[in-house]
Tab-separated table of C-alpha atoms in Angstrom:
chain	number	residue	atom	x	y	z
A	8	MET	CA	86.302	79.044	129.022
A	9	SER	CA	82.855	77.908	128.093
A	10	GLU	CA	81.190	74.566	127.943
A	11	PHE	CA	79.239	75.765	124.958
A	12	HIS	CA	80.488	75.667	121.339
A	13	ASP	CA	80.261	79.378	120.509
A	14	PRO	CA	81.630	80.076	117.038
A	15	SER	CA	80.186	83.577	116.824
A	16	ASN	CA	81.696	84.552	120.106
A	17	VAL	CA	78.356	85.450	121.621
A	18	ILE	CA	79.789	84.908	125.170
A	19	ASN	CA	83.069	86.881	124.463
A	20	PRO	CA	82.071	89.219	121.622
A	21	GLU	CA	84.943	91.754	121.793
A	22	HIS	CA	86.841	90.652	118.727
A	23	ALA	CA	83.673	90.243	116.687
A	24	ASP	CA	83.471	94.017	116.295
A	25	HIS	CA	85.193	95.359	113.192
A	26	HIS	CA	85.668	99.026	112.774
A	27	ILE	CA	86.589	100.662	109.442
A	28	ILE	CA	88.361	103.962	109.992
A	29	THR	CA	87.270	106.645	107.445
A	30	PRO	CA	89.578	108.578	105.110
A	31	VAL	CA	88.498	111.742	107.023
A	32	THR	CA	90.032	110.481	110.156
A	33	TYR	CA	93.207	109.434	108.354
A	34	GLY	CA	93.355	112.915	106.863
A	35	ILE	CA	93.118	114.543	110.272
A	36	VAL	CA	95.947	112.250	111.510
A	37	PHE	CA	98.003	113.063	108.436
A	38	ALA	CA	97.659	116.755	108.965
A	39	THR	CA	98.496	116.472	112.841
A	40	LEU	CA	101.643	114.542	112.063
A	41	LEU	CA	102.822	117.168	109.452
A	42	VAL	CA	102.011	119.981	111.899
A	43	PHE	CA	103.951	118.379	114.701
A	44	THR	CA	106.896	117.615	112.342
A	45	GLY	CA	106.983	121.404	111.662
A	46	ILE	CA	106.855	122.117	115.387
A	47	THR	CA	109.717	119.823	116.197
A	48	VAL	CA	111.911	121.247	113.440
A	49	GLY	CA	111.120	124.753	114.612
A	50	ALA	CA	111.842	123.819	118.240
A	51	ALA	CA	115.284	122.551	117.269
A	52	TYR	CA	116.293	126.087	116.240
A	53	VAL	CA	115.275	127.571	119.623
A	54	ASP	CA	117.794	127.161	122.466
A	55	LEU	CA	115.802	125.428	125.286
A	56	GLY	CA	118.911	124.125	127.081
A	57	ILE	CA	118.478	120.610	128.352
A	58	PHE	CA	114.853	120.805	127.199
A	59	ASN	CA	115.667	120.469	123.513
A	60	PRO	CA	116.008	116.633	123.562
A	61	VAL	CA	113.028	116.520	126.061
A	62	VAL	CA	110.748	118.445	123.780
A	63	ALA	CA	111.995	116.621	120.627
A	64	LEU	CA	111.356	113.207	122.186
A	65	ALA	CA	107.985	114.249	123.624
A	66	ILE	CA	106.712	115.324	120.136
A	67	ALA	CA	108.143	112.126	118.587
A	68	SER	CA	106.392	110.012	121.234
A	69	PHE	CA	103.125	111.899	120.686
A	70	LYS	CA	103.412	111.270	116.884
A	71	ALA	CA	104.265	107.612	117.477
A	72	VAL	CA	101.169	107.235	119.664
A	73	VAL	CA	98.942	108.861	117.089
A	74	VAL	CA	100.322	106.590	114.326
A	75	ILE	CA	99.876	103.425	116.591
A	76	LEU	CA	96.279	104.383	117.690
A	77	PHE	CA	94.956	105.375	114.224
A	78	PHE	CA	97.104	104.277	111.320
A	79	MET	CA	97.733	101.044	113.079
A	80	HIS	CA	94.098	100.746	114.347
A	81	VAL	CA	95.098	99.871	117.919
A	82	LYS	CA	92.341	102.217	119.265
A	83	TYR	CA	89.691	99.947	117.652
A	84	GLN	CA	91.315	96.589	118.379
A	85	SER	CA	90.453	94.068	121.094
A	86	ASN	CA	91.925	94.173	124.530
A	87	LEU	CA	94.304	91.324	123.566
A	88	ILE	CA	95.942	93.437	120.888
A	89	LYS	CA	96.006	96.496	123.089
A	90	LEU	CA	97.707	94.604	125.886
A	91	THR	CA	100.209	93.063	123.467
A	92	VAL	CA	101.271	96.464	122.180
A	93	ALA	CA	101.493	97.913	125.614
A	94	ALA	CA	103.410	94.939	126.992
A	95	GLY	CA	105.991	95.444	124.121
A	96	PHE	CA	106.699	98.980	124.926
A	97	PHE	CA	106.743	98.398	128.666
A	98	THR	CA	109.368	95.569	128.137
A	99	PHE	CA	111.385	97.857	126.032
A	100	LEU	CA	111.410	100.601	128.856
A	101	VAL	CA	112.388	97.923	131.340
A	102	LEU	CA	115.369	96.778	129.237
A	103	ILE	CA	116.488	100.433	128.762
A	104	THR	CA	116.318	101.094	132.425
A	105	MET	CA	118.089	97.899	133.510
A	106	THR	CA	120.877	98.303	130.901
A	107	MET	CA	121.398	101.980	131.719
A	108	SER	CA	121.502	101.365	135.486
A	109	ASP	CA	124.177	98.824	134.813
A	110	TYR	CA	126.244	101.204	132.771
A	111	ILE	CA	125.710	104.177	135.153
A	112	SER	CA	126.958	102.078	138.133
A	113	ARG	CA	130.385	101.206	136.755
A	114	ALA	CA	133.187	103.286	135.083
A	115	TRP	CA	130.847	105.747	133.435
A	116	GLY	CA	132.507	107.328	130.349
A	117	LEU	CA	135.951	105.985	131.147
A	118	TRP	CA	136.291	103.991	127.869
B	148	MET	CA	82.844	37.902	101.854
B	149	ASP	CA	80.698	37.609	104.916
B	150	ASN	CA	83.661	37.802	107.269
B	151	ALA	CA	85.035	41.142	105.802
B	152	ILE	CA	85.460	43.844	108.352
B	153	VAL	CA	83.564	46.845	107.292
B	154	ALA	CA	84.589	50.159	108.868
B	155	THR	CA	81.389	51.763	109.870
B	156	HIS	CA	80.926	55.455	110.180
B	157	PRO	CA	78.457	56.774	112.637
B	158	HIS	CA	75.639	58.394	110.729
B	159	THR	CA	75.643	61.918	111.883
B	160	HIS	CA	73.933	65.091	110.933
B	161	GLU	CA	77.005	65.902	108.747
B	162	THR	CA	76.573	62.829	106.604
B	163	ALA	CA	72.746	62.952	106.538
B	164	VAL	CA	72.350	66.580	105.514
B	165	ALA	CA	75.567	67.188	103.715
B	166	ALA	CA	74.464	70.381	102.014
B	167	GLU	CA	74.230	72.247	105.322
B	168	HIS	CA	77.802	71.308	106.056
B	169	GLU	CA	79.433	72.232	102.765
B	170	HIS	CA	82.802	73.953	103.170
B	171	ILE	CA	83.224	77.115	101.384
B	172	VAL	CA	86.809	77.933	101.874
B	173	LEU	CA	87.543	81.671	101.692
B	174	PRO	CA	91.042	83.045	102.167
B	175	GLN	CA	89.581	85.295	104.887
B	176	HIS	CA	87.982	82.219	106.578
B	177	ARG	CA	90.179	79.188	106.510
B	178	HIS	CA	88.757	75.917	107.875
B	179	HIS	CA	90.713	75.878	111.096
B	180	PHE	CA	89.185	79.235	112.231
B	181	GLU	CA	85.706	79.331	113.634
B	182	THR	CA	84.909	82.870	112.376
B	183	GLN	CA	86.409	85.388	110.027
B	184	GLU	CA	86.876	87.727	112.996
B	185	GLN	CA	88.869	85.021	114.880
B	186	GLN	CA	91.173	84.498	111.918
B	187	ARG	CA	91.632	88.277	111.512
B	188	GLU	CA	92.479	88.844	115.164
B	189	ALA	CA	94.861	85.883	115.175
B	190	ALA	CA	96.757	87.463	112.129
B	191	THR	CA	96.842	90.878	113.794
B	192	PHE	CA	98.122	89.318	117.048
B	193	GLY	CA	100.788	87.447	115.236
B	194	MET	CA	101.845	90.537	113.338
B	195	TRP	CA	102.150	92.545	116.568
B	196	LEU	CA	104.290	89.849	118.167
B	197	PHE	CA	106.707	90.148	115.242
B	198	LEU	CA	106.731	93.887	115.583
B	199	LEU	CA	107.585	93.618	119.252
B	200	THR	CA	110.807	91.718	118.308
B	201	GLU	CA	111.442	94.622	115.934
B	202	ILE	CA	111.022	97.111	118.772
B	203	MET	CA	113.655	95.147	120.779
B	204	PHE	CA	115.977	95.001	117.672
B	205	PHE	CA	115.840	98.753	116.980
B	206	GLY	CA	115.739	99.298	120.786
B	207	GLY	CA	119.325	98.035	121.129
B	208	LEU	CA	120.466	100.568	118.573
B	209	PHE	CA	118.534	103.351	120.260
B	210	PHE	CA	120.074	102.401	123.588
B	211	ALA	CA	123.570	102.452	122.136
B	212	TYR	CA	122.887	105.989	120.878
B	213	LEU	CA	121.571	107.059	124.180
B	214	LEU	CA	124.719	105.771	126.027
B	215	TYR	CA	127.399	107.098	123.568
B	216	ARG	CA	125.734	110.411	123.161
B	217	ASN	CA	126.139	110.896	126.891
B	218	TRP	CA	129.689	109.605	126.940
B	219	TYR	CA	130.958	111.514	123.863
B	220	HIS	CA	128.583	114.462	123.889
B	221	ASP	CA	130.913	117.076	122.219
B	222	ALA	CA	131.717	114.702	119.397
B	223	PHE	CA	128.028	113.876	118.883
B	224	VAL	CA	127.116	117.580	118.732
B	225	VAL	CA	129.446	118.475	116.038
B	226	SER	CA	128.910	115.369	113.985
B	227	SER	CA	125.132	115.710	114.215
B	228	ASN	CA	125.428	119.273	112.885
B	229	GLN	CA	126.900	117.699	109.704
B	230	LEU	CA	123.453	116.469	108.933
B	231	SER	CA	121.019	118.507	106.906
B	232	ILE	CA	117.787	119.411	108.697
B	233	PRO	CA	115.894	120.407	105.519
B	234	LEU	CA	116.665	117.030	103.915
B	235	GLY	CA	115.719	115.155	107.117
B	236	ALA	CA	112.542	117.212	107.538
B	237	ALA	CA	111.568	116.643	103.843
B	238	ASN	CA	112.115	112.893	104.323
B	239	THR	CA	109.989	112.914	107.457
B	240	ALA	CA	107.168	114.542	105.521
B	241	ILE	CA	107.691	112.077	102.603
B	242	LEU	CA	107.542	109.070	104.893
B	243	ILE	CA	104.396	110.404	106.717
B	244	SER	CA	102.807	110.837	103.261
B	245	SER	CA	103.697	107.186	102.427
B	246	GLY	CA	102.184	106.049	105.666
B	247	PHE	CA	99.065	108.114	104.920
B	248	PHE	CA	98.535	106.423	101.524
B	249	MET	CA	99.174	103.044	103.141
B	250	ALA	CA	96.415	103.734	105.650
B	251	LEU	CA	94.097	104.779	102.863
B	252	GLY	CA	95.030	101.529	101.052
B	253	VAL	CA	93.764	99.565	104.030
B	254	TRP	CA	90.478	101.586	103.897
B	255	ALA	CA	90.172	100.897	100.087
B	256	ALA	CA	90.621	97.133	100.700
B	257	GLU	CA	87.973	97.257	103.457
B	258	VAL	CA	85.347	98.951	101.274
B	259	LYS	CA	86.386	96.709	98.352
B	260	LYS	CA	87.496	99.364	95.909
B	261	GLN	CA	90.080	97.639	93.775
B	262	GLY	CA	91.149	100.526	91.676
B	263	LEU	CA	91.732	102.891	94.617
B	264	LEU	CA	93.629	100.138	96.493
B	265	VAL	CA	96.053	99.695	93.610
B	266	LEU	CA	96.408	103.476	93.261
B	267	PHE	CA	97.146	103.972	96.971
B	268	LEU	CA	99.709	101.109	97.061
B	269	VAL	CA	101.435	102.623	94.079
B	270	LEU	CA	101.508	106.028	95.882
B	271	THR	CA	102.875	104.360	99.006
B	272	THR	CA	105.659	102.771	96.927
B	273	PHE	CA	106.337	106.108	95.213
B	274	PHE	CA	106.899	108.009	98.464
B	275	GLY	CA	108.989	105.093	99.842
B	276	VAL	CA	111.227	105.215	96.928
B	277	ALA	CA	111.499	109.060	97.173
B	278	PHE	CA	112.639	108.647	100.707
B	279	LEU	CA	115.356	106.268	99.811
B	280	GLY	CA	116.365	108.618	97.014
B	281	ILE	CA	116.957	111.540	99.485
B	282	LYS	CA	118.735	109.075	101.806
B	283	ALA	CA	121.074	108.161	99.053
B	284	VAL	CA	121.931	111.833	98.422
B	285	GLU	CA	122.727	112.215	102.114
B	286	TYR	CA	124.879	109.015	102.121
B	287	HIS	CA	126.725	110.250	99.058
B	288	GLU	CA	127.719	113.500	100.720
B	289	LYS	CA	129.058	111.607	103.660
B	290	TRP	CA	131.021	109.375	101.238
B	291	GLU	CA	132.511	112.382	99.488
B	292	LYS	CA	133.519	114.030	102.862
B	293	HIS	CA	135.141	110.791	104.223
B	294	HIS	CA	132.654	110.727	107.026
B	295	ILE	CA	132.060	107.005	106.815
B	296	PRO	CA	133.704	105.326	109.719
B	297	GLY	CA	136.736	103.258	108.978
B	298	ALA	CA	140.313	103.535	107.678
B	299	HIS	CA	139.494	106.459	105.426
B	300	PHE	CA	137.528	108.543	108.054
B	301	ASP	CA	138.614	112.215	108.053
B	302	VAL	CA	138.490	114.106	111.285
B	303	SER	CA	139.943	117.396	109.976
B	304	GLU	CA	136.571	119.156	109.935
B	305	PHE	CA	136.223	118.436	113.596
B	306	ILE	CA	139.733	119.320	114.670
B	307	ASN	CA	139.980	122.549	112.739
B	308	PRO	CA	136.256	123.644	111.977
B	309	GLN	CA	137.143	127.302	111.186
B	310	ALA	CA	139.266	126.236	108.214
B	311	TYR	CA	135.978	124.764	106.806
B	312	GLY	CA	133.832	127.780	107.583
B	313	LEU	CA	132.130	125.950	110.549
B	314	LYS	CA	131.280	127.740	113.767
B	315	GLU	CA	131.778	124.604	115.936
B	316	LYS	CA	134.219	124.420	118.915
B	317	PRO	CA	137.280	122.513	117.822
B	318	LEU	CA	137.589	119.060	119.281
B	319	ALA	CA	140.728	117.609	120.860
B	320	PRO	CA	142.123	114.843	118.505
B	321	ASP	CA	140.961	111.950	120.735
B	322	MET	CA	137.437	113.364	121.074
B	323	ALA	CA	137.392	114.043	117.315
B	324	GLN	CA	138.008	110.346	116.747
B	325	LYS	CA	134.771	109.699	118.655
B	326	THR	CA	132.774	111.378	115.881
B	327	GLN	CA	133.216	108.064	114.164
B	328	VAL	CA	130.973	106.553	116.874
B	329	PHE	CA	128.252	109.003	115.868
B	330	PHE	CA	128.579	108.308	112.219
B	331	PHE	CA	128.760	104.459	112.861
B	332	LEU	CA	125.414	104.692	114.754
B	333	TYR	CA	123.979	107.083	112.045
B	334	PHE	CA	124.695	104.511	109.340
B	335	ALA	CA	123.694	101.566	111.448
B	336	MET	CA	120.360	103.037	112.438
B	337	THR	CA	119.384	104.762	109.242
B	338	GLY	CA	120.806	101.864	107.305
B	339	MET	CA	118.749	99.283	109.123
B	340	HIS	CA	115.787	101.510	108.724
B	341	ALA	CA	116.482	101.895	104.885
B	342	PHE	CA	116.880	98.026	104.700
B	343	HIS	CA	113.480	97.625	106.249
B	344	MET	CA	112.053	100.110	103.748
B	345	ILE	CA	113.720	98.209	100.808
B	346	LEU	CA	112.140	94.996	102.012
B	347	GLY	CA	108.846	96.801	102.397
B	348	ILE	CA	109.019	98.195	98.856
B	349	GLY	CA	109.677	94.698	97.613
B	350	LEU	CA	106.605	93.450	99.395
B	351	LEU	CA	104.594	96.415	98.047
B	352	PHE	CA	105.368	95.379	94.424
B	353	TRP	CA	104.051	91.902	95.227
B	354	LEU	CA	100.979	93.183	97.035
B	355	THR	CA	100.214	95.689	94.261
B	356	TRP	CA	100.414	92.873	91.700
B	357	ARG	CA	98.049	90.728	93.692
B	358	ALA	CA	95.686	93.657	94.401
B	359	ASN	CA	95.560	94.302	90.724
B	360	ARG	CA	94.281	90.735	90.244
B	361	GLY	CA	91.483	91.519	92.685
B	362	GLU	CA	92.722	89.344	95.485
B	363	PHE	CA	92.119	91.880	98.235
B	364	SER	CA	88.880	93.467	97.169
B	365	SER	CA	86.385	90.865	98.077
B	366	GLY	CA	86.718	90.811	101.833
B	367	TYR	CA	90.300	89.413	102.248
B	368	VAL	CA	92.079	92.379	103.819
B	369	ALA	CA	94.573	90.745	106.082
B	370	PRO	CA	97.673	90.964	103.927
B	371	ILE	CA	97.151	94.625	103.225
B	372	GLU	CA	96.268	95.298	106.818
B	373	ASN	CA	99.282	93.435	108.247
B	374	PHE	CA	101.687	94.933	105.706
B	375	GLY	CA	100.307	98.305	106.752
B	376	LEU	CA	101.269	97.493	110.360
B	377	TYR	CA	104.769	96.784	109.257
B	378	TRP	CA	105.057	99.915	107.051
B	379	HIS	CA	103.764	102.173	109.917
B	380	PHE	CA	106.125	100.536	112.238
B	381	VAL	CA	109.058	101.516	109.992
B	382	ASP	CA	107.542	105.047	109.926
B	383	ILE	CA	107.623	105.206	113.658
B	384	VAL	CA	111.302	104.218	113.836
B	385	TRP	CA	112.034	107.110	111.627
B	386	LEU	CA	109.859	109.475	113.744
B	387	PHE	CA	112.442	108.814	116.483
B	388	LEU	CA	115.550	108.695	114.313
B	389	PHE	CA	114.909	112.139	112.868
B	390	PRO	CA	114.855	114.124	116.158
B	391	LEU	CA	117.666	112.101	117.709
B	392	LEU	CA	120.145	112.196	114.836
B	393	TYR	CA	119.283	115.518	113.213
B	394	LEU	CA	117.614	117.881	115.711
B	395	ILE	CA	118.594	117.514	119.404
B	396	ASN	CA	122.171	118.591	119.130
B	397	ARG	CA	121.794	121.986	117.508
B	398	HIS	CA	122.661	123.629	120.720
B	399	PRO	CA	126.101	122.657	121.962
B	400	GLY	CA	125.174	123.686	125.482
B	401	SER	CA	122.299	121.258	125.789
């Protein structure tokens, strides 16, 4: 990438930055997760028709994103790490979609 | 010995001024990395690659659940209602607390507070063990009711729910057998999750011991940080298991 020897990454400084997340932030995240756990339990007792699973999964996804961004520090990581994480979840969605379209297109539920 | 071949080293800056090139080997800066930040990012990158394989591993189980829940919906509804929402919700809160203390542990290592780090690791372990304890209570109830799939599985609660004081719709005998698919996936998914937690608790004992020796309170944070990533990943799996197994089937119409 560079003809210079650049041990401190002056040319590409993005991973040189190191951010320490404070306990205050962790406390806010902790409270958020507990509140949304309460909401998802409450929502389970309300009849929302087909939206019960939708709401439950939306809340679970929101909680997972909060955990990934803050507890797992991804918000403060380099683009390499962010892209790695995103690629993993994207590949997972591709696998689910392709496997499901295979099952849907033949003898659905006849086993 | 005039004809001896003497290997000659080029006289470089490194040999001339050796003091400027002295190697100070720190665990957070091993010699094959140019900077501490580079070593740290490499470790984080490697850990995330491992976690991606874990996503794929659990993903297969989640896909199986998605498929069979659609195929055998009625059986999945009644068997899911056998699980206790209060116990599941308590376990979710316990696991979130464990993750919170793990995150604080990473902070304590970053700011080099050895005592706090050990305390937070112990609390992380404590809540992890509490989670497994509640899980064991739940498993034991399934054992007593013969709701573990296999030769001794008992479908009578699903064929004749009224006799057991349940308000469920009775299932036809063939659909009632499919409740075994739910319980198989329940035990496979929560079992693999619990297995990951048992491994994690083993690692926590080891890390607490090392933290207590002061290994992670002088700038070497990577083992704590990367174990934290693993522990939070296990949390995330449960964040999805809880609604899918316990919550979304409470309304048979859905």
